[in-house]
Short mmCIF file of C-alpha atoms (C1' of nucleotides) in Angstrom, two decimals:
data_model
loop_
_atom_site.label_atom_id
_atom_site.label_comp_id
_atom_site.label_asym_id
_atom_site.label_seq_id
_atom_site.Cartn_x
_atom_site.Cartn_y
_atom_site.Cartn_z
CA MET A 1 0.00 0.00 0.00
CA ASN A 2 0.99 3.54 -0.64
CA ALA A 3 1.24 6.25 1.95
CA SER A 4 -0.72 8.85 0.00
CA ASP A 5 -4.19 8.52 -1.40
CA GLU A 6 -3.11 10.04 -4.68
CA SER A 7 -0.48 7.42 -5.31
CA THR A 8 -1.05 7.70 -9.04
CA MET A 9 0.64 11.09 -8.90
CA LEU A 10 4.00 9.44 -8.42
CA PRO A 11 5.77 9.37 -11.78
CA LYS A 12 7.43 6.16 -12.84
CA SER A 13 11.17 5.98 -13.06
CA GLY A 14 12.39 7.54 -16.29
CA GLU A 15 9.36 9.75 -16.74
CA GLY A 16 8.86 13.47 -16.35
CA LYS A 17 11.02 15.11 -13.76
CA ARG A 18 12.43 11.75 -12.87
CA GLY A 19 13.48 11.20 -16.47
CA GLU A 20 15.33 13.19 -19.06
CA GLU A 21 14.16 16.49 -17.65
CA GLY A 22 15.54 15.99 -14.16
CA TYR A 23 18.74 17.20 -12.56
CA ILE A 24 21.84 15.82 -14.21
CA GLY A 25 23.25 15.06 -10.78
CA TYR A 26 20.16 13.06 -9.95
CA LEU A 27 20.38 11.07 -13.17
CA LEU A 28 24.10 10.61 -12.71
CA ARG A 29 23.68 9.26 -9.21
CA GLN A 30 20.95 6.84 -10.20
CA ALA A 31 22.76 5.58 -13.26
CA ALA A 32 25.99 5.09 -11.34
CA ALA A 33 24.15 3.34 -8.51
CA ALA A 34 22.24 1.08 -10.89
CA TYR A 35 25.36 0.17 -12.83
CA ARG A 36 27.34 -0.41 -9.69
CA LEU A 37 24.62 -2.66 -8.35
CA ARG A 38 24.72 -4.79 -11.48
CA LEU A 39 28.48 -5.05 -11.19
CA ASP A 40 28.19 -5.78 -7.49
CA ARG A 41 25.92 -8.74 -8.06
CA SER A 42 27.94 -10.01 -10.97
CA LEU A 43 31.04 -10.10 -8.75
CA SER A 44 29.38 -11.00 -5.45
CA ASP A 45 30.27 -14.70 -5.47
CA LEU A 46 33.93 -13.73 -5.92
CA ASN A 47 33.77 -11.44 -2.89
CA VAL A 48 35.09 -8.53 -4.95
CA THR A 49 33.50 -5.08 -5.06
CA PRO A 50 33.67 -2.74 -8.09
CA PRO A 51 36.10 -0.35 -6.35
CA GLN A 52 38.30 -3.30 -5.47
CA PHE A 53 38.23 -4.39 -9.10
CA SER A 54 39.26 -0.87 -10.14
CA VAL A 55 42.20 -0.82 -7.78
CA MET A 56 43.31 -4.31 -8.82
CA THR A 57 43.11 -3.31 -12.48
CA MET A 58 45.32 -0.29 -11.83
CA LEU A 59 47.82 -2.33 -9.86
CA ASN A 60 47.96 -4.83 -12.67
CA ALA A 61 48.70 -2.13 -15.23
CA TYR A 62 51.09 -0.18 -13.02
CA PRO A 63 52.59 -2.44 -10.33
CA GLY A 64 54.40 -1.08 -7.29
CA GLN A 65 52.34 2.05 -6.84
CA SER A 66 51.69 3.42 -3.38
CA ASN A 67 48.37 4.13 -1.74
CA ALA A 68 48.79 7.82 -2.52
CA ASP A 69 49.48 7.03 -6.18
CA ILE A 70 46.34 4.91 -6.42
CA ALA A 71 44.31 7.67 -4.85
CA ARG A 72 45.53 10.19 -7.42
CA VAL A 73 44.85 7.90 -10.36
CA ALA A 74 41.40 6.95 -9.09
CA LEU A 75 40.46 10.54 -8.26
CA LEU A 76 39.80 9.50 -4.68
CA THR A 77 41.22 10.56 -1.33
CA PRO A 78 44.06 8.52 0.21
CA GLN A 79 41.80 7.69 3.15
CA THR A 80 39.29 6.08 0.81
CA THR A 81 41.78 4.00 -1.11
CA SER A 82 43.42 3.05 2.16
CA VAL A 83 40.24 1.25 3.22
CA ILE A 84 39.88 -0.52 -0.11
CA ILE A 85 43.53 -1.55 -0.11
CA ALA A 86 43.32 -2.78 3.47
CA ASN A 87 40.40 -5.01 2.50
CA LEU A 88 42.28 -6.32 -0.53
CA GLU A 89 45.32 -7.04 1.62
CA ARG A 90 43.26 -8.84 4.24
CA ALA A 91 41.81 -11.04 1.49
CA GLY A 92 45.31 -11.86 0.22
CA HIS A 93 44.84 -10.30 -3.21
CA ILE A 94 47.67 -7.78 -2.81
CA GLU A 95 50.91 -7.37 -0.86
CA ARG A 96 52.64 -4.29 0.47
CA LYS A 97 56.35 -3.87 1.09
CA ALA A 98 58.43 -0.88 2.10
CA HIS A 99 60.17 1.17 -0.58
CA GLU A 100 63.94 0.57 -0.65
CA VAL A 101 64.84 4.25 -0.70
CA HIS A 102 61.85 6.03 0.74
CA GLY A 103 61.12 4.54 4.16
CA ARG A 104 57.57 5.68 4.48
CA ILE A 105 56.20 4.60 1.11
CA LEU A 106 54.55 1.18 0.88
CA GLN A 107 54.62 -0.30 -2.60
CA ILE A 108 51.68 -2.46 -3.55
CA ASN A 109 51.58 -5.45 -5.88
CA LEU A 110 49.04 -8.07 -6.84
CA THR A 111 49.68 -11.53 -5.45
CA PRO A 112 49.52 -14.47 -7.91
CA ALA A 113 46.13 -15.34 -6.45
CA GLY A 114 45.07 -11.73 -6.98
CA GLN A 115 46.14 -11.86 -10.61
CA ARG A 116 44.15 -15.01 -11.24
CA LEU A 117 41.13 -13.49 -9.53
CA LEU A 118 41.44 -10.35 -11.64
CA GLN A 119 41.19 -12.42 -14.80
CA THR A 120 37.92 -13.93 -13.65
CA CYS A 121 36.54 -10.56 -12.65
CA ARG A 122 37.47 -9.06 -15.97
CA SER A 123 35.29 -11.40 -17.98
CA ARG A 124 32.34 -10.73 -15.69
CA VAL A 125 32.77 -6.98 -16.01
CA HIS A 126 33.12 -7.23 -19.77
CA ALA A 127 29.83 -9.09 -19.95
CA VAL A 128 28.02 -6.37 -18.01
CA GLU A 129 29.67 -3.72 -20.15
CA GLN A 130 28.53 -5.51 -23.32
CA GLU A 131 24.98 -5.77 -22.07
CA LEU A 132 24.94 -2.05 -21.43
CA ALA A 133 26.38 -1.10 -24.82
CA GLN A 134 23.65 -3.09 -26.57
CA ASN A 135 20.95 -0.91 -25.05
CA ILE A 136 22.46 2.38 -26.18
CA SER A 137 23.23 3.48 -29.71
CA ASP A 138 26.87 3.73 -30.70
CA SER A 139 26.73 7.47 -31.15
CA ASP A 140 25.14 7.90 -27.73
CA VAL A 141 27.83 5.74 -26.16
CA ASP A 142 30.45 8.02 -27.71
CA ALA A 143 28.69 11.12 -26.42
CA LEU A 144 28.29 9.45 -23.04
CA ARG A 145 31.99 8.73 -22.70
CA ARG A 146 32.86 12.24 -23.83
CA SER A 147 30.49 13.83 -21.36
CA LEU A 148 31.52 11.65 -18.44
CA VAL A 149 35.19 12.44 -19.00
CA THR A 150 34.37 16.13 -19.11
CA ILE A 151 32.35 15.98 -15.91
CA ALA A 152 35.02 13.99 -14.11
CA THR A 153 37.78 16.34 -15.26
CA ILE A 154 36.26 19.81 -14.93
CA ASN A 155 37.01 20.35 -11.29
CA ALA A 156 39.07 17.31 -10.46
CA THR A 157 40.96 18.57 -7.45
CA MET B 1 57.47 11.58 -4.69
CA ASN B 2 56.16 8.65 -6.61
CA ALA B 3 56.39 5.05 -5.56
CA SER B 4 57.66 3.78 -8.91
CA ASP B 5 60.72 4.92 -10.79
CA GLU B 6 58.76 5.02 -14.03
CA SER B 7 56.22 7.48 -12.73
CA THR B 8 55.85 8.99 -16.19
CA MET B 9 54.06 5.82 -17.25
CA LEU B 10 51.01 6.87 -15.27
CA PRO B 11 48.48 8.37 -17.65
CA LYS B 12 46.82 11.57 -16.65
CA SER B 13 43.15 11.63 -15.88
CA GLY B 14 41.10 11.72 -19.05
CA GLU B 15 43.78 10.14 -21.19
CA GLY B 16 44.13 6.69 -22.70
CA LYS B 17 42.52 3.91 -20.74
CA ARG B 18 41.58 6.42 -18.12
CA GLY B 19 39.71 8.49 -20.67
CA GLU B 20 37.15 7.81 -23.33
CA GLU B 21 38.43 4.30 -23.93
CA GLY B 22 37.98 3.04 -20.40
CA TYR B 23 35.21 1.04 -18.82
CA ILE B 24 31.88 2.83 -18.82
CA GLY B 25 31.40 1.83 -15.21
CA TYR B 26 34.72 3.42 -14.34
CA LEU B 27 33.84 6.66 -16.11
CA LEU B 28 30.38 6.62 -14.59
CA ARG B 29 31.75 6.22 -11.10
CA GLN B 30 34.29 8.99 -11.49
CA ALA B 31 31.86 11.41 -13.07
CA ALA B 32 29.25 10.76 -10.40
CA ALA B 33 31.85 11.11 -7.65
CA ALA B 34 33.23 14.35 -9.09
CA TYR B 35 29.79 15.86 -9.56
CA ARG B 36 28.67 14.79 -6.14
CA LEU B 37 31.77 16.30 -4.61
CA ARG B 38 31.03 19.65 -6.24
CA LEU B 39 27.48 19.51 -4.96
CA ASP B 40 28.72 18.43 -1.54
CA ARG B 41 30.95 21.45 -1.20
CA SER B 42 28.35 23.82 -2.60
CA LEU B 43 25.90 22.69 0.10
CA SER B 44 28.35 22.05 2.92
CA ASP B 45 27.70 25.29 4.83
CA LEU B 46 24.00 24.42 4.91
CA ASN B 47 24.75 21.00 6.39
CA VAL B 48 22.79 19.31 3.62
CA THR B 49 24.11 16.43 1.54
CA PRO B 50 23.07 15.72 -2.07
CA PRO B 51 21.01 12.65 -1.12
CA GLN B 52 19.26 14.69 1.55
CA PHE B 53 18.51 17.35 -1.06
CA SER B 54 17.07 14.67 -3.32
CA VAL B 55 14.78 13.36 -0.63
CA MET B 56 13.64 16.85 0.36
CA THR B 57 12.89 17.66 -3.28
CA MET B 58 10.75 14.56 -3.58
CA LEU B 59 8.91 15.30 -0.36
CA ASN B 60 8.25 18.81 -1.59
CA ALA B 61 6.79 17.55 -4.86
CA TYR B 62 4.90 14.63 -3.31
CA PRO B 63 4.19 15.31 0.40
CA GLY B 64 3.10 12.61 2.79
CA GLN B 65 5.03 9.73 1.26
CA SER B 66 6.39 6.96 3.44
CA ASN B 67 9.96 5.79 3.73
CA ALA B 68 9.18 2.86 1.46
CA ASP B 69 7.70 5.21 -1.13
CA ILE B 70 10.80 7.39 -1.09
CA ALA B 71 12.99 4.35 -1.51
CA ARG B 72 11.05 3.24 -4.58
CA VAL B 73 11.14 6.65 -6.19
CA ALA B 74 14.85 7.12 -5.50
CA LEU B 75 15.73 3.61 -6.68
CA LEU B 76 17.30 2.92 -3.31
CA THR B 77 16.66 0.35 -0.58
CA PRO B 78 14.40 1.27 2.36
CA GLN B 79 17.34 0.78 4.71
CA THR B 80 19.31 3.45 2.90
CA THR B 81 16.55 6.02 2.79
CA SER B 82 15.72 5.24 6.40
CA VAL B 83 19.10 6.56 7.49
CA ILE B 84 18.83 9.67 5.32
CA ILE B 85 15.33 10.38 6.61
CA ALA B 86 16.41 9.84 10.20
CA ASN B 87 19.14 12.44 9.73
CA LEU B 88 16.69 14.89 8.15
CA GLU B 89 14.29 14.36 11.03
CA ARG B 90 17.00 14.86 13.62
CA ALA B 91 17.89 18.16 11.93
CA GLY B 92 14.24 19.27 12.04
CA HIS B 93 13.81 19.47 8.26
CA ILE B 94 11.02 16.88 8.12
CA GLU B 95 8.31 15.43 10.35
CA ARG B 96 6.76 11.98 10.49
CA LYS B 97 3.29 11.10 11.67
CA ALA B 98 1.33 7.85 11.65
CA HIS B 99 -1.08 7.19 8.79
CA GLU B 100 -4.73 7.53 9.87
CA VAL B 101 -5.84 4.24 8.35
CA HIS B 102 -2.72 2.15 8.07
CA GLY B 103 -1.12 1.93 11.49
CA ARG B 104 2.36 0.97 10.44
CA ILE B 105 2.97 3.59 7.75
CA LEU B 106 4.69 6.80 8.76
CA GLN B 107 3.90 9.73 6.47
CA ILE B 108 6.66 12.26 5.98
CA ASN B 109 6.36 16.00 5.33
CA LEU B 110 8.74 18.93 5.13
CA THR B 111 8.65 21.34 8.05
CA PRO B 112 8.39 25.06 7.26
CA ALA B 113 12.08 25.37 8.11
CA GLY B 114 12.79 22.48 5.77
CA GLN B 115 10.89 24.19 2.96
CA ARG B 116 12.86 27.39 3.40
CA LEU B 117 16.11 25.46 3.45
CA LEU B 118 15.12 23.61 0.29
CA GLN B 119 14.72 26.92 -1.54
CA THR B 120 18.26 27.93 -0.64
CA CYS B 121 19.64 24.56 -1.67
CA ARG B 122 17.84 24.71 -4.97
CA SER B 123 19.59 27.85 -6.14
CA ARG B 124 22.97 26.37 -5.23
CA VAL B 125 22.26 23.17 -7.12
CA HIS B 126 21.00 25.11 -10.13
CA ALA B 127 24.25 27.03 -10.24
CA VAL B 128 26.32 23.85 -10.28
CA GLU B 129 24.03 22.37 -12.91
CA GLN B 130 24.43 25.47 -15.07
CA GLU B 131 28.20 25.37 -14.78
CA LEU B 132 28.18 21.79 -15.96
CA ALA B 133 25.89 22.39 -18.92
CA GLN B 134 28.18 25.13 -20.17
CA ASN B 135 31.05 22.70 -20.58
CA ILE B 136 29.12 20.21 -22.66
CA SER B 137 27.39 20.78 -25.98
CA ASP B 138 23.61 20.79 -26.00
CA SER B 139 23.40 17.71 -28.14
CA ASP B 140 25.77 15.85 -25.84
CA VAL B 141 23.70 16.87 -22.83
CA ASP B 142 20.64 15.40 -24.52
CA ALA B 143 22.45 12.18 -25.29
CA LEU B 144 23.81 12.12 -21.76
CA ARG B 145 20.37 12.39 -20.18
CA ARG B 146 19.02 9.75 -22.55
CA SER B 147 21.83 7.33 -21.78
CA LEU B 148 21.70 7.86 -18.03
CA VAL B 149 17.97 7.20 -17.95
CA THR B 150 18.50 4.03 -19.95
CA ILE B 151 21.27 2.82 -17.67
CA ALA B 152 19.26 3.58 -14.53
CA THR B 153 16.17 1.85 -15.88
CA ILE B 154 17.50 -1.27 -17.59
CA ASN B 155 17.62 -3.50 -14.55
CA ALA B 156 16.00 -1.31 -11.95
CA THR B 157 14.79 -3.92 -9.50
"C1'" DC C 1 -12.03 -17.66 11.03
"C1'" DA C 2 -7.17 -19.21 10.22
"C1'" DT C 3 -3.34 -19.32 7.35
"C1'" DT C 4 -0.59 -17.30 4.16
"C1'" DC C 5 1.41 -13.52 1.77
"C1'" DA C 6 3.00 -8.83 0.90
"C1'" DT C 7 4.30 -4.45 2.83
"C1'" DT C 8 6.37 -1.55 6.28
"C1'" DG C 9 9.76 -0.31 9.44
"C1'" DT C 10 13.95 -1.41 11.67
"C1'" DC C 11 18.37 -3.79 13.56
"C1'" DA C 12 22.97 -5.62 12.50
"C1'" DG C 13 26.89 -5.97 9.59
"C1'" DT C 14 29.94 -4.60 5.71
"C1'" DA C 15 31.94 -1.52 2.37
"C1'" DC C 16 32.79 2.93 0.21
"C1'" DT C 17 33.72 7.90 0.55
"C1'" DC C 18 34.28 12.25 2.42
"C1'" DT C 19 36.48 15.92 6.05
"C1'" DG C 20 39.62 16.80 9.70
"C1'" DA C 21 43.58 15.73 12.40
"C1'" DT C 22 48.03 13.54 13.54
"C1'" DA C 23 52.60 11.34 13.18
"C1'" DT C 24 56.43 10.22 10.34
"C1'" DG C 25 59.64 10.61 6.67
"C1'" DT C 26 61.95 13.46 2.70
"C1'" DT C 27 63.45 17.65 0.60
"C1'" DG C 28 64.89 22.33 0.14
"C1'" DT C 29 66.48 26.64 2.27
"C1'" DC C 30 69.07 29.32 5.41
"C1'" DG D 1 72.96 21.23 10.78
"C1'" DA D 2 68.28 23.47 11.86
"C1'" DC D 3 64.05 24.57 10.19
"C1'" DA D 4 60.16 24.94 7.06
"C1'" DA D 5 57.57 22.79 3.48
"C1'" DC D 6 55.75 18.84 1.44
"C1'" DA D 7 54.42 13.83 0.93
"C1'" DT D 8 52.87 9.60 3.01
"C1'" DA D 9 50.27 6.80 5.98
"C1'" DT D 10 46.83 6.40 9.27
"C1'" DC D 11 43.18 7.40 13.07
"C1'" DA D 12 38.52 9.13 14.09
"C1'" DG D 13 33.93 10.57 12.75
"C1'" DA D 14 30.06 11.06 9.63
"C1'" DG D 15 27.10 9.93 5.67
"C1'" DT D 16 25.70 6.78 1.87
"C1'" DA D 17 24.42 2.25 0.27
"C1'" DC D 18 24.20 -2.63 0.09
"C1'" DT D 19 22.71 -7.67 2.03
"C1'" DG D 20 20.44 -10.33 5.42
"C1'" DA D 21 17.22 -10.87 9.02
"C1'" DC D 22 13.26 -9.83 11.93
"C1'" DA D 23 8.66 -8.22 14.00
"C1'" DA D 24 4.29 -6.00 13.10
"C1'" DT D 25 0.48 -4.69 10.29
"C1'" DG D 26 -2.91 -5.38 6.58
"C1'" DA D 27 -4.75 -8.01 2.61
"C1'" DA D 28 -5.92 -12.33 0.23
"C1'" DT D 29 -7.00 -17.02 0.20
"C1'" DG D 30 -8.64 -21.36 1.90
#
DNA sequence: CATTCATTGTCAGTACTCTGATATGTTGTC
DNA sequence: GACAACATATCAGAGTACTGACAATGAATG
């Protein structure tokens, strides 16, 4: 049951103010949440979250980075990445060792188990990505990527 | 200082795999995080967060909804909106009262103070929205809205 | 009427993400 | 060498968001 008697006044998702006429921030949040949820479920049996997959992908491409490096690349704060990296370390997917020269820096690398896990994750993520691309025209996908990069870059502190 | 000796190998944000060629989920997450951060800072002196603004906007448009209603409209779980609504209630921006007929439902409404606050928030959010729209072509904004609605709606449970 | 089912609200637990603050290590300047 | 400036890591606190589980209310079915 609905709380109001005029429950028919509630627009359905994707219509009116809740659709293409709404705030961009609102649409952005919902789209990101929906996509993340799909990814979440697709990776849930592997006990890997989308942010963890992101960090592992970066460490695979650029091994030996520090927590601060990861934070810069991911456009996140060091405190945030610290939590994600701590969870990855606890699960045995990554290892940290002190930098030879710089005593305070901790260099991070994927463990062999982490590399194998990353491979499995990658195919899952690709599948979700494919599914998405099939529901949007190619030209819209191009515009989408362009716009998202712009939004992410405008005020990237 | 950088953790690796080949620090120049790190691509800058918006370039290569970190740009228009990367995962859509990755771009989506970064764009949503960047936009949310801008909104966060623009509203910080009012002690209102973007999700709280969303909920207040919905309650203004459709007064008397329940927590479960809000969750459905916002495409979030009731647990999530419950926390947001509890914070809004603690701050005195909203009020909850039992439904006359249905004993368990709690209907939510903005307080007068909450309505005034919403007006202030709205102008701030509009400004951020304007700033964004100026950096993206009109046709790309249209495609962006279209794509975001599609993504948010595809598997909206 | 009794049982079942769906809805509502909420508790507990986990993870992600921010701000603010603190301690430690490196570098550059005097 | 002493000191200031910067980078790194980390602690604490708050808000957002999920899954899983539970009790209470109302509706539907037998």
